[in-house]
Tab-separated table of C-alpha atoms and ligand atoms in Angstrom:
chain	number	residue	atom	x	y	z
X	3	MET	CA	1.204	19.314	14.871
X	4	ALA	CA	3.159	17.566	17.623
X	5	GLY	CA	4.367	14.175	16.448
X	6	GLU	CA	4.575	10.950	18.351
X	7	LYS	CA	7.309	8.395	18.778
X	8	PHE	CA	7.458	4.737	19.680
X	9	LEU	CA	9.565	3.350	22.510
X	10	ILE	CA	10.160	-0.341	21.859
X	11	HIS	CA	11.559	-2.580	24.520
X	12	GLY	CA	13.187	-5.237	22.334
X	13	GLY	CA	13.551	-8.969	22.711
X	14	MET	CA	9.918	-9.876	23.426
X	15	ARG	CA	8.660	-13.017	21.660
X	16	LEU	CA	5.416	-12.499	19.713
X	17	GLU	CA	2.778	-15.115	20.444
X	18	GLY	CA	-0.943	-15.487	19.837
X	19	GLN	CA	-3.543	-14.653	17.247
X	20	ILE	CA	-4.163	-11.370	15.448
X	21	ALA	CA	-6.598	-10.227	12.750
X	22	VAL	CA	-5.385	-8.306	9.741
X	23	SER	CA	-7.144	-5.069	8.690
X	24	GLY	CA	-8.561	-4.158	5.287
X	25	GLY	CA	-6.155	-3.294	2.485
X	26	LYS	CA	-4.821	0.268	2.338
X	27	ASN	CA	-4.011	0.275	-1.351
X	28	ALA	CA	-7.391	-1.273	-2.193
X	29	ALA	CA	-9.187	1.244	0.034
X	30	VAL	CA	-7.538	4.302	-1.465
X	31	ALA	CA	-8.627	3.245	-4.975
X	32	ILE	CA	-12.111	2.003	-4.090
X	33	ILE	CA	-13.182	5.016	-2.009
X	34	PRO	CA	-12.683	7.519	-4.902
X	35	ALA	CA	-14.345	5.022	-7.281
X	36	ALA	CA	-17.486	5.153	-5.141
X	37	LEU	CA	-18.032	8.698	-6.444
X	38	LEU	CA	-18.856	7.188	-9.860
X	39	GLY	CA	-22.112	5.735	-8.556
X	40	SER	CA	-25.480	7.395	-9.054
X	41	SER	CA	-26.448	6.258	-5.539
X	42	PRO	CA	-24.622	5.700	-2.204
X	43	SER	CA	-22.097	2.885	-1.662
X	44	VAL	CA	-21.282	1.079	1.560
X	45	ILE	CA	-17.693	-0.149	1.799
X	46	GLU	CA	-16.831	-2.596	4.552
X	47	ASN	CA	-13.575	-3.807	6.146
X	48	LEU	CA	-11.780	-0.504	5.606
X	49	PRO	CA	-8.601	0.121	7.598
X	50	ASP	CA	-8.798	2.940	10.157
X	51	ILE	CA	-5.679	4.752	8.937
X	52	GLU	CA	-4.630	8.312	8.250
X	53	ASP	CA	-4.758	7.919	4.441
X	54	VAL	CA	-8.440	6.935	4.697
X	55	HIS	CA	-9.156	9.906	6.985
X	56	VAL	CA	-7.510	12.296	4.504
X	57	LEU	CA	-9.557	10.793	1.664
X	58	ILE	CA	-12.755	11.306	3.655
X	59	GLU	CA	-11.871	14.979	4.123
X	60	MET	CA	-11.195	15.268	0.406
X	61	LEU	CA	-14.503	13.631	-0.553
X	62	ARG	CA	-16.369	15.932	1.837
X	63	ALA	CA	-14.584	18.966	0.383
X	64	LEU	CA	-15.887	17.863	-3.029
X	65	GLY	CA	-19.427	17.840	-1.648
X	66	ALA	CA	-19.937	14.106	-0.964
X	67	ARG	CA	-21.632	12.961	2.221
X	68	VAL	CA	-19.394	10.453	4.008
X	69	GLU	CA	-19.912	8.519	7.235
X	70	PHE	CA	-17.192	6.263	8.668
X	71	ASN	CA	-17.202	4.240	11.862
X	72	GLY	CA	-13.589	3.058	11.658
X	73	SER	CA	-14.409	0.078	9.449
X	74	VAL	CA	-17.566	0.681	7.422
X	75	MET	CA	-17.966	3.741	5.198
X	76	ARG	CA	-21.062	5.075	3.507
X	77	VAL	CA	-20.337	7.397	0.584
X	78	ASP	CA	-23.184	9.394	-0.914
X	79	PRO	CA	-21.830	10.913	-4.149
X	80	THR	CA	-25.084	12.490	-5.309
X	81	THR	CA	-24.146	15.869	-3.777
X	82	VAL	CA	-20.649	16.135	-5.292
X	83	ASP	CA	-20.354	19.608	-6.819
X	84	SER	CA	-16.632	20.277	-7.257
X	85	TYR	CA	-13.928	18.886	-9.524
X	86	ALA	CA	-11.023	20.360	-7.539
X	87	PRO	CA	-9.955	18.726	-4.261
X	88	PRO	CA	-8.026	21.072	-1.928
X	89	ALA	CA	-4.239	21.050	-2.365
X	90	HIS	CA	-3.396	20.775	1.349
X	91	LEU	CA	-5.245	17.429	1.469
X	92	ALA	CA	-4.279	16.064	-1.956
X	93	GLN	CA	-0.595	16.596	-1.243
X	94	ARG	CA	-0.746	14.414	1.858
X	95	MET	CA	-1.139	11.145	-0.029
X	96	ARG	CA	-0.281	9.421	-3.269
X	97	ALA	CA	-3.711	8.113	-4.159
X	98	SER	CA	-5.338	11.558	-4.296
X	99	TYR	CA	-4.678	11.502	-8.055
X	100	TYR	CA	-7.171	8.616	-8.393
X	101	LEU	CA	-9.732	11.402	-8.077
X	102	ALA	CA	-8.624	12.846	-11.449
X	103	PRO	CA	-10.201	10.163	-13.695
X	104	VAL	CA	-13.222	9.880	-11.394
X	105	LEU	CA	-13.981	13.633	-11.463
X	106	LEU	CA	-13.209	13.718	-15.181
X	107	GLY	CA	-15.867	11.049	-15.669
X	108	ILE	CA	-18.410	13.077	-13.684
X	109	PHE	CA	-17.646	16.667	-14.834
X	110	MET	CA	-15.460	16.088	-17.937
X	111	ARG	CA	-13.009	18.224	-15.988
X	112	ALA	CA	-10.723	17.716	-12.984
X	113	GLU	CA	-8.083	19.786	-11.252
X	114	VAL	CA	-6.135	17.621	-8.850
X	115	PRO	CA	-2.908	18.844	-7.224
X	116	MET	CA	0.139	16.646	-7.861
X	117	PRO	CA	0.004	13.793	-5.377
X	118	GLY	CA	2.250	13.391	-2.330
X	119	GLY	CA	3.043	10.071	-0.674
X	120	CYS	CA	6.203	8.297	0.451
X	121	ASN	CA	9.509	9.706	-0.733
X	122	ILE	CA	10.979	6.483	-2.120
X	123	GLY	CA	12.299	7.634	-5.482
X	124	THR	CA	10.991	8.912	-8.777
X	125	ARG	CA	7.253	8.461	-8.878
X	126	ALA	CA	6.495	9.408	-12.447
X	127	ILE	CA	2.917	9.774	-13.724
X	128	ASP	CA	3.622	9.686	-17.479
X	129	GLN	CA	1.767	6.377	-17.897
X	130	THR	CA	-1.311	7.777	-16.151
X	131	ILE	CA	-1.212	10.734	-18.520
X	132	LYS	CA	-0.813	8.376	-21.473
X	133	GLY	CA	-3.794	6.288	-20.370
X	134	MET	CA	-6.054	9.287	-19.924
X	135	THR	CA	-5.016	11.064	-23.131
X	136	THR	CA	-5.381	7.889	-25.197
X	137	LEU	CA	-8.999	7.770	-24.026
X	138	GLY	CA	-9.641	11.360	-25.119
X	139	ALA	CA	-8.562	13.601	-22.222
X	140	ARG	CA	-6.348	16.666	-22.474
X	141	VAL	CA	-3.926	16.692	-19.558
X	142	ASP	CA	-1.838	19.643	-18.439
X	143	THR	CA	0.462	19.393	-15.412
X	144	LEU	CA	1.862	22.920	-15.359
X	145	GLY	CA	1.834	24.639	-11.975
X	146	GLY	CA	1.815	21.470	-9.889
X	147	VAL	CA	-1.782	20.587	-10.771
X	148	ILE	CA	-3.080	17.749	-12.919
X	149	ASP	CA	-5.568	19.684	-15.020
X	150	VAL	CA	-7.694	17.307	-17.114
X	151	LYS	CA	-10.446	18.136	-19.569
X	152	SER	CA	-12.327	16.216	-22.218
X	153	ASP	CA	-15.189	16.684	-24.675
X	154	SER	CA	-15.820	12.961	-24.932
X	155	LEU	CA	-14.076	9.874	-23.606
X	156	LEU	CA	-13.726	6.978	-26.040
X	157	GLY	CA	-12.438	3.481	-25.268
X	158	ALA	CA	-9.055	2.620	-26.826
X	159	GLU	CA	-6.040	0.339	-26.508
X	160	VAL	CA	-3.477	1.492	-23.953
X	161	TYR	CA	-0.053	-0.130	-23.746
X	162	LEU	CA	1.690	0.709	-20.467
X	163	ASP	CA	5.485	0.984	-20.682
X	164	CYS	CA	5.713	-0.517	-17.181
X	165	PRO	CA	3.059	-2.331	-15.141
X	166	SER	CA	2.390	0.694	-12.940
X	167	VAL	CA	-0.227	0.264	-10.217
X	168	GLY	CA	-1.222	3.935	-10.347
X	169	ALA	CA	-1.483	4.061	-14.145
X	170	THR	CA	-3.516	0.834	-14.239
X	171	VAL	CA	-5.946	2.213	-11.631
X	172	ASN	CA	-6.245	5.597	-13.353
X	173	THR	CA	-6.769	4.071	-16.797
X	174	MET	CA	-9.413	1.670	-15.453
X	175	LEU	CA	-11.179	4.548	-13.691
X	176	THR	CA	-11.151	6.609	-16.898
X	177	ALA	CA	-12.279	3.673	-19.031
X	178	VAL	CA	-15.455	2.969	-17.051
X	179	SER	CA	-16.709	6.442	-17.986
X	180	ALA	CA	-15.692	6.124	-21.652
X	181	THR	CA	-17.879	4.941	-24.487
X	182	GLY	CA	-16.744	1.635	-25.978
X	183	THR	CA	-14.043	-0.846	-25.039
X	184	THR	CA	-10.642	-0.125	-23.526
X	185	ILE	CA	-7.869	-2.716	-23.378
X	186	ILE	CA	-4.946	-2.106	-21.020
X	187	TYR	CA	-1.843	-4.080	-21.985
X	188	ASN	CA	0.991	-4.672	-19.499
X	189	ALA	CA	-1.355	-3.864	-16.627
X	190	ALA	CA	-0.331	-4.228	-12.971
X	191	LYS	CA	-1.606	-7.483	-11.423
X	192	GLU	CA	-1.616	-6.568	-7.724
X	193	PRO	CA	-4.483	-7.874	-5.539
X	194	HIS	CA	-5.771	-4.309	-5.073
X	195	ILE	CA	-6.184	-3.981	-8.860
X	196	VAL	CA	-8.434	-7.061	-8.789
X	197	ASP	CA	-10.312	-5.649	-5.802
X	198	LEU	CA	-10.947	-2.354	-7.597
X	199	ALA	CA	-12.196	-4.265	-10.664
X	200	ASN	CA	-14.520	-6.335	-8.464
X	201	PHE	CA	-15.858	-3.189	-6.807
X	202	LEU	CA	-16.455	-1.480	-10.166
X	203	ASN	CA	-18.207	-4.621	-11.452
X	204	SER	CA	-20.394	-4.649	-8.335
X	205	MET	CA	-21.440	-1.111	-9.373
X	206	GLY	CA	-22.454	-2.404	-12.800
X	207	ALA	CA	-19.203	-1.875	-14.713
X	208	ARG	CA	-17.758	-4.529	-17.028
X	209	VAL	CA	-14.090	-5.015	-16.222
X	210	MET	CA	-12.532	-8.322	-17.279
X	211	GLY	CA	-9.063	-9.785	-16.867
X	212	ALA	CA	-7.927	-7.872	-13.770
X	213	GLY	CA	-5.151	-9.873	-12.142
X	214	THR	CA	-3.645	-10.644	-15.552
X	215	SER	CA	-1.559	-8.265	-17.648
X	216	ILE	CA	-4.447	-7.566	-20.064
X	217	ILE	CA	-7.529	-5.829	-18.686
X	218	ARG	CA	-10.556	-5.248	-20.892
X	219	ILE	CA	-13.146	-2.657	-19.865
X	220	ARG	CA	-16.453	-2.134	-21.610
X	221	GLY	CA	-17.197	1.423	-20.593
X	222	GLY	CA	-20.426	3.238	-20.054
X	223	ARG	CA	-22.155	4.833	-17.130
X	224	PRO	CA	-24.349	5.161	-15.159
X	225	LEU	CA	-22.958	2.950	-12.446
X	226	HIS	CA	-24.928	2.413	-9.281
X	227	GLY	CA	-23.860	2.403	-5.646
X	228	SER	CA	-22.862	-0.921	-4.185
X	229	ASN	CA	-22.234	-2.765	-0.930
X	230	TYR	CA	-18.696	-4.142	-0.974
X	231	THR	CA	-16.162	-5.701	1.418
X	232	ILE	CA	-12.532	-4.981	0.612
X	233	ILE	CA	-9.663	-7.478	0.772
X	234	PRO	CA	-7.285	-7.826	3.709
X	235	ASP	CA	-4.061	-5.840	3.593
X	236	GLN	CA	-1.320	-7.859	1.908
X	237	ILE	CA	1.470	-5.687	3.284
X	238	GLU	CA	0.177	-5.581	6.861
X	239	THR	CA	-0.117	-9.375	6.724
X	240	GLY	CA	3.472	-9.594	5.503
X	241	THR	CA	4.725	-7.146	8.119
X	242	LEU	CA	3.124	-9.229	10.881
X	243	MET	CA	4.639	-12.422	9.406
X	244	ILE	CA	8.090	-10.834	9.346
X	245	ALA	CA	7.689	-9.481	12.892
X	246	ALA	CA	6.689	-12.943	14.114
X	247	ALA	CA	9.731	-14.492	12.419
X	248	ALA	CA	12.028	-11.767	13.766
X	249	THR	CA	11.127	-12.452	17.397
X	250	GLY	CA	11.305	-16.250	17.231
X	251	GLY	CA	7.551	-16.032	17.637
X	252	ASP	CA	4.506	-18.233	17.186
X	253	VAL	CA	1.693	-16.189	15.625
X	254	ILE	CA	-1.542	-16.977	13.816
X	255	ILE	CA	-2.704	-14.217	11.482
X	256	THR	CA	-6.420	-14.385	10.721
X	257	GLY	CA	-8.586	-12.765	8.067
X	258	ALA	CA	-5.730	-12.960	5.558
X	259	ILE	CA	-5.522	-14.294	1.993
X	260	PRO	CA	-2.592	-16.760	2.021
X	261	THR	CA	-2.291	-16.861	-1.785
X	262	HIS	CA	-1.474	-13.124	-1.779
X	263	MET	CA	1.503	-13.936	0.430
X	264	GLU	CA	3.198	-16.681	-1.605
X	265	ALA	CA	6.295	-14.654	-2.529
X	266	LEU	CA	6.976	-13.790	1.109
X	267	SER	CA	6.024	-17.223	2.457
X	268	ALA	CA	8.444	-18.879	0.026
X	269	LYS	CA	11.273	-16.617	1.214
X	270	LEU	CA	10.505	-17.132	4.907
X	271	LEU	CA	10.427	-20.916	4.369
X	272	GLU	CA	13.825	-20.657	2.675
X	273	MET	CA	15.119	-18.830	5.758
X	274	GLY	CA	13.947	-21.637	8.055
X	275	VAL	CA	10.615	-20.228	9.258
X	276	TYR	CA	7.668	-22.615	9.700
X	277	ILE	CA	4.572	-21.478	7.762
X	278	ARG	CA	1.182	-23.158	7.703
X	279	GLU	CA	-1.705	-21.823	5.638
X	280	GLU	CA	-5.332	-22.686	6.040
X	281	ASP	CA	-8.365	-20.917	4.556
X	282	ASP	CA	-7.954	-17.347	5.790
X	283	LEU	CA	-5.190	-17.909	8.333
X	284	ILE	CA	-1.428	-18.021	8.251
X	285	HIS	CA	0.529	-19.607	11.082
X	286	VAL	CA	4.135	-18.388	11.422
X	287	ARG	CA	6.564	-20.003	13.858
X	288	SER	CA	10.282	-19.437	14.128
X	289	ASN	CA	13.076	-20.351	16.498
X	290	GLY	CA	14.772	-17.054	15.650
X	291	ARG	CA	17.748	-18.714	13.899
X	292	LEU	CA	17.328	-17.736	10.277
X	293	ARG	CA	19.385	-18.209	7.130
X	294	ALA	CA	20.443	-15.447	4.728
X	295	ILE	CA	18.633	-15.304	1.387
X	296	SER	CA	18.447	-13.191	-1.749
X	297	VAL	CA	15.341	-11.152	-2.565
X	298	LYS	CA	14.415	-9.280	-5.741
X	299	THR	CA	11.390	-6.997	-5.698
X	300	GLN	CA	8.928	-7.262	-8.581
X	301	GLY	CA	5.327	-6.559	-9.394
X	302	TYR	CA	2.779	-9.117	-8.169
X	303	PRO	CA	3.099	-12.122	-7.913
X	304	GLY	CA	6.777	-11.294	-7.309
X	305	PHE	CA	8.181	-10.135	-3.985
X	306	PRO	CA	6.467	-6.787	-3.142
X	307	THR	CA	8.644	-3.695	-2.871
X	308	ASP	CA	6.493	-2.659	0.111
X	309	LEU	CA	7.924	-5.601	2.096
X	310	GLN	CA	11.517	-4.986	1.026
X	311	GLN	CA	12.184	-2.678	3.965
X	312	PRO	CA	10.828	-4.859	6.823
X	313	MET	CA	12.436	-7.908	5.179
X	314	THR	CA	15.835	-6.191	5.109
X	315	ALA	CA	15.478	-5.478	8.832
X	316	LEU	CA	14.920	-9.197	9.435
X	317	LEU	CA	17.925	-10.145	7.286
X	318	THR	CA	20.283	-7.994	9.398
X	319	VAL	CA	20.405	-10.813	11.978
X	320	SER	CA	20.170	-13.823	9.661
X	321	THR	CA	23.206	-16.075	9.321
X	322	GLY	CA	25.321	-15.311	6.233
X	323	SER	CA	25.180	-12.705	3.463
X	324	SER	CA	21.851	-11.660	1.992
X	325	VAL	CA	21.345	-9.725	-1.213
X	326	VAL	CA	18.262	-7.526	-1.647
X	327	THR	CA	17.627	-5.995	-5.065
X	328	GLU	CA	15.046	-3.213	-5.347
X	329	ASN	CA	13.660	-3.190	-8.893
X	330	ILE	CA	10.603	-0.943	-8.506
X	331	PHE	CA	11.691	2.316	-6.839
X	332	ASP	CA	15.040	4.034	-7.330
X	333	SER	CA	15.493	5.340	-3.793
X	334	ARG	CA	14.037	2.851	-1.362
X	335	PHE	CA	17.179	2.165	0.706
X	336	LYS	CA	17.362	5.469	2.593
X	337	TYR	CA	16.354	3.783	5.850
X	338	VAL	CA	19.428	1.516	5.740
X	339	SER	CA	21.544	4.101	7.568
X	340	GLU	CA	19.080	3.903	10.485
X	341	LEU	CA	19.524	0.116	10.674
X	342	GLU	CA	23.295	0.613	10.595
X	343	ARG	CA	23.030	2.826	13.659
X	344	MET	CA	21.553	-0.197	15.435
X	345	GLY	CA	24.548	-2.343	14.459
X	346	ALA	CA	23.452	-3.744	11.083
X	347	ARG	CA	26.131	-4.300	8.424
X	348	ILE	CA	24.723	-3.279	5.065
X	349	ARG	CA	26.398	-2.069	1.882
X	350	VAL	CA	24.200	-0.465	-0.760
X	351	ILE	CA	25.438	-0.419	-4.346
X	352	ASP	CA	22.974	1.166	-6.755
X	353	ASN	CA	19.714	-0.755	-6.307
X	354	THR	CA	21.236	-3.631	-4.334
X	355	ALA	CA	21.811	-4.018	-0.598
X	356	ILE	CA	24.283	-6.602	0.627
X	357	ILE	CA	23.582	-7.518	4.209
X	358	GLU	CA	26.124	-9.337	6.383
X	359	GLY	CA	24.132	-10.949	9.167
X	360	VAL	CA	25.228	-9.884	12.679
X	361	ASP	CA	24.490	-11.620	16.005
X	362	ARG	CA	22.330	-8.836	17.339
X	363	LEU	CA	21.064	-5.301	16.841
X	364	VAL	CA	21.146	-2.835	19.711
X	365	GLY	CA	18.370	-0.319	20.314
X	366	THR	CA	18.988	3.386	19.726
X	367	SER	CA	17.072	6.416	18.363
X	368	VAL	CA	16.034	6.021	14.738
X	369	HIS	CA	13.714	7.793	12.336
X	370	ALA	CA	10.930	6.365	10.172
X	371	THR	CA	11.731	8.054	6.858
X	372	ASP	CA	8.567	6.704	5.198
X	373	LEU	CA	5.730	4.247	5.820
X	374	ARG	CA	7.474	0.919	5.182
X	375	ALA	CA	10.780	2.244	6.519
X	376	GLY	CA	8.769	2.727	9.703
X	377	ALA	CA	7.748	-0.933	9.568
X	378	ALA	CA	11.417	-1.846	9.148
X	379	MET	CA	12.318	0.190	12.245
X	380	ILE	CA	9.623	-1.602	14.224
X	381	VAL	CA	10.901	-5.038	13.129
X	382	ALA	CA	14.441	-3.956	14.059
X	383	GLY	CA	13.251	-2.593	17.406
X	384	LEU	CA	11.400	-5.820	18.203
X	385	LEU	CA	14.464	-7.988	17.615
X	386	ALA	CA	17.073	-5.586	19.075
X	387	GLU	CA	18.503	-5.646	22.544
X	388	GLY	CA	17.467	-2.720	24.742
X	389	GLU	CA	15.274	0.212	23.864
X	390	THR	CA	14.643	1.607	20.375
X	391	VAL	CA	13.081	5.033	19.956
X	392	ILE	CA	11.352	5.589	16.604
X	393	SER	CA	10.433	9.115	15.510
X	394	GLY	CA	8.270	9.913	12.492
X	395	VAL	CA	5.411	7.665	13.641
X	396	ALA	CA	2.955	9.705	11.541
X	397	HIS	CA	4.358	7.908	8.483
X	398	ILE	CA	3.456	4.553	10.037
X	399	ASP	CA	-0.054	5.675	11.018
X	400	ARG	CA	-0.720	6.710	7.417
X	401	GLY	CA	-0.828	3.085	6.344
X	402	TYR	CA	-1.026	0.702	9.316
X	403	GLU	CA	-4.031	0.477	11.626
X	404	ARG	CA	-2.637	0.747	15.154
X	405	LEU	CA	0.338	-1.508	14.429
X	406	ASP	CA	1.813	-0.771	17.868
X	407	HIS	CA	-1.398	-1.898	19.550
X	408	LYS	CA	-1.655	-5.084	17.449
X	409	LEU	CA	1.941	-6.047	18.196
X	410	ASN	CA	1.401	-5.348	21.906
X	411	LEU	CA	-1.557	-7.759	21.858
X	412	LEU	CA	0.969	-10.372	20.690
X	413	GLY	CA	3.354	-9.607	23.569
X	414	ALA	CA	5.481	-6.748	22.211
X	415	MET	CA	6.293	-3.797	24.463
X	416	ILE	CA	5.735	-0.669	22.380
X	417	GLU	CA	4.833	2.602	24.013
X	418	ARG	CA	3.431	5.547	22.044
X	419	VAL	CA	4.580	8.852	23.518
X	420	PRO	CA	4.541	12.513	22.409
X	421	GLU	CA	7.701	13.553	20.564
W	511	LIG	C1	1.645	1.781	-5.653
W	511	LIG	O1	2.353	2.993	-5.888
W	511	LIG	C2	1.445	1.685	-4.164
W	511	LIG	N1	0.663	2.816	-3.721
W	511	LIG	C3	2.810	1.637	-3.482
W	511	LIG	O2	2.588	1.445	-2.112
W	511	LIG	C4	3.602	0.467	-4.023
W	511	LIG	O3	4.910	0.503	-3.499
W	511	LIG	C5	3.683	0.530	-5.556
W	511	LIG	O4	2.363	0.651	-6.117
W	511	LIG	C6	4.347	-0.692	-6.188
W	511	LIG	O5	3.649	-1.842	-5.817
W	511	LIG	C7	-0.658	2.771	-3.829
W	511	LIG	O6	-1.253	1.792	-4.269
W	511	LIG	C8	-1.401	3.950	-3.328
W	511	LIG	P1	3.703	2.431	-9.549
W	511	LIG	P2	2.419	3.633	-7.340
W	511	LIG	O7	2.952	3.408	-10.365
W	511	LIG	O8	1.110	3.416	-8.002
W	511	LIG	C9	7.401	3.912	-12.307
W	511	LIG	C10	3.104	1.698	0.173
W	511	LIG	O9	4.120	1.647	0.888
W	511	LIG	N2	6.361	4.606	-13.069
W	511	LIG	O10	3.442	0.974	-9.760
W	511	LIG	O11	2.920	5.014	-7.186
W	511	LIG	C11	7.582	4.616	-10.968
W	511	LIG	O12	8.462	5.708	-11.079
W	511	LIG	C12	3.122	2.405	-1.167
W	511	LIG	O13	2.003	1.225	0.508
W	511	LIG	C13	6.693	5.278	-14.229
W	511	LIG	O14	7.840	5.283	-14.663
W	511	LIG	O15	3.527	2.737	-8.001
W	511	LIG	C14	8.073	3.502	-10.101
W	511	LIG	O16	9.472	3.379	-10.245
W	511	LIG	C15	4.410	3.067	-1.456
W	511	LIG	N3	5.712	5.972	-14.875
W	511	LIG	C16	7.404	2.255	-10.661
W	511	LIG	O17	6.966	2.604	-11.980
W	511	LIG	C17	4.431	6.003	-14.418
W	511	LIG	O18	3.592	6.682	-15.044
W	511	LIG	C18	6.211	1.732	-9.866
W	511	LIG	O19	5.254	2.747	-9.732
W	511	LIG	C19	4.105	5.301	-13.266
W	511	LIG	C20	5.088	4.608	-12.587
């Protein structure tokens, strides 16, 4: 498949108002969960992104009837007749393994190929396996397939060694089909975990405590279909905030949840960016002269690892030395060499990047090595002098809904051309 690239003419100030799309990481958990209903679900405010399109293909391959108009999806799970999604689809995204607990709940059996997703370091699944086996599943991962079987699923206490998003989702999705109560200790607290819990509860499940580190699930099906609107995308909101700050811009982001953005807002304020929050909007204004800061990524409500890359791009031109510590993934600094080719001065030691702010970046050809690295390249391209050419745009389209188009509406000059 021929790829596309972005040509960014840098130095344009972003101005105006833009609406944020629905949350990717909420969508990719909620869409598989809809299969647990005994009747159709309608999910609103979905982002029109490649990961959602791949999920639709996977659901259809399993026998579900799915309609999607770019925002609203209707999933009819009553015709699902397979517990094995095709490998060529499953390997294209991380969240395909959320189908394992869902199909296990329906068929007491699932065969889901090992998930793909961004190459940002070790992405272990041992905690998912622990969650599912503790609830009564037998899991075998030989041959690159997560092969799960069970005779009966029983609620239990699951202590996660780390607050993994994926393991929390998979254990919740197993627990709703189990008999009795499951308690997940050290659960992830991300907004998309809360959104999944709210969706499951709207289907008749009983999930309590999501958003804290202890989630209690009283299991038991059947669940029914539901009509649900998913939350706005926290990371798209943050990317737009960073892009506005990077261009000395004046941007109002609408349809957002400001409380999801506190970690980023606090850091931008520290850098000298003006931020105003009101109901569902965030106003970001900057004069482009920003101070260096230190950032440490953590699970929610800490600074999200998914904003580490665009934030580092912004820090390349902030006055002074910044220190960025990546605590979640062990290889999420690969894109730094691309920023260096644009004139950034960055030294990476283990999981820490030390960034000496420079006066300017200069456009050149760079590659988006993964989704958020792509966002970092866009931020760098927007603030650089001259033209930046970004290859690997498919990574960006996996998780952002027409980011080039949205930024152009704010005054950016980004052209999408065949590679
Ligand atoms: C989710 O990935 C997100 N993906 C990621 O978003 C996000 O970066 C990440 O959470 C952290 O917030 C989706 O929601 C689809 P984890 P996930 O399980 O679930 C270790 C983006 O750009 N770990 O919380 O894969 C693991 O190795 C993407 O939108 C174990 O050791 O993340 C990693 O170092 C990229 N054992 C850390 O925990 C396990 O069993 C966090 O992983 C599970 C995880």
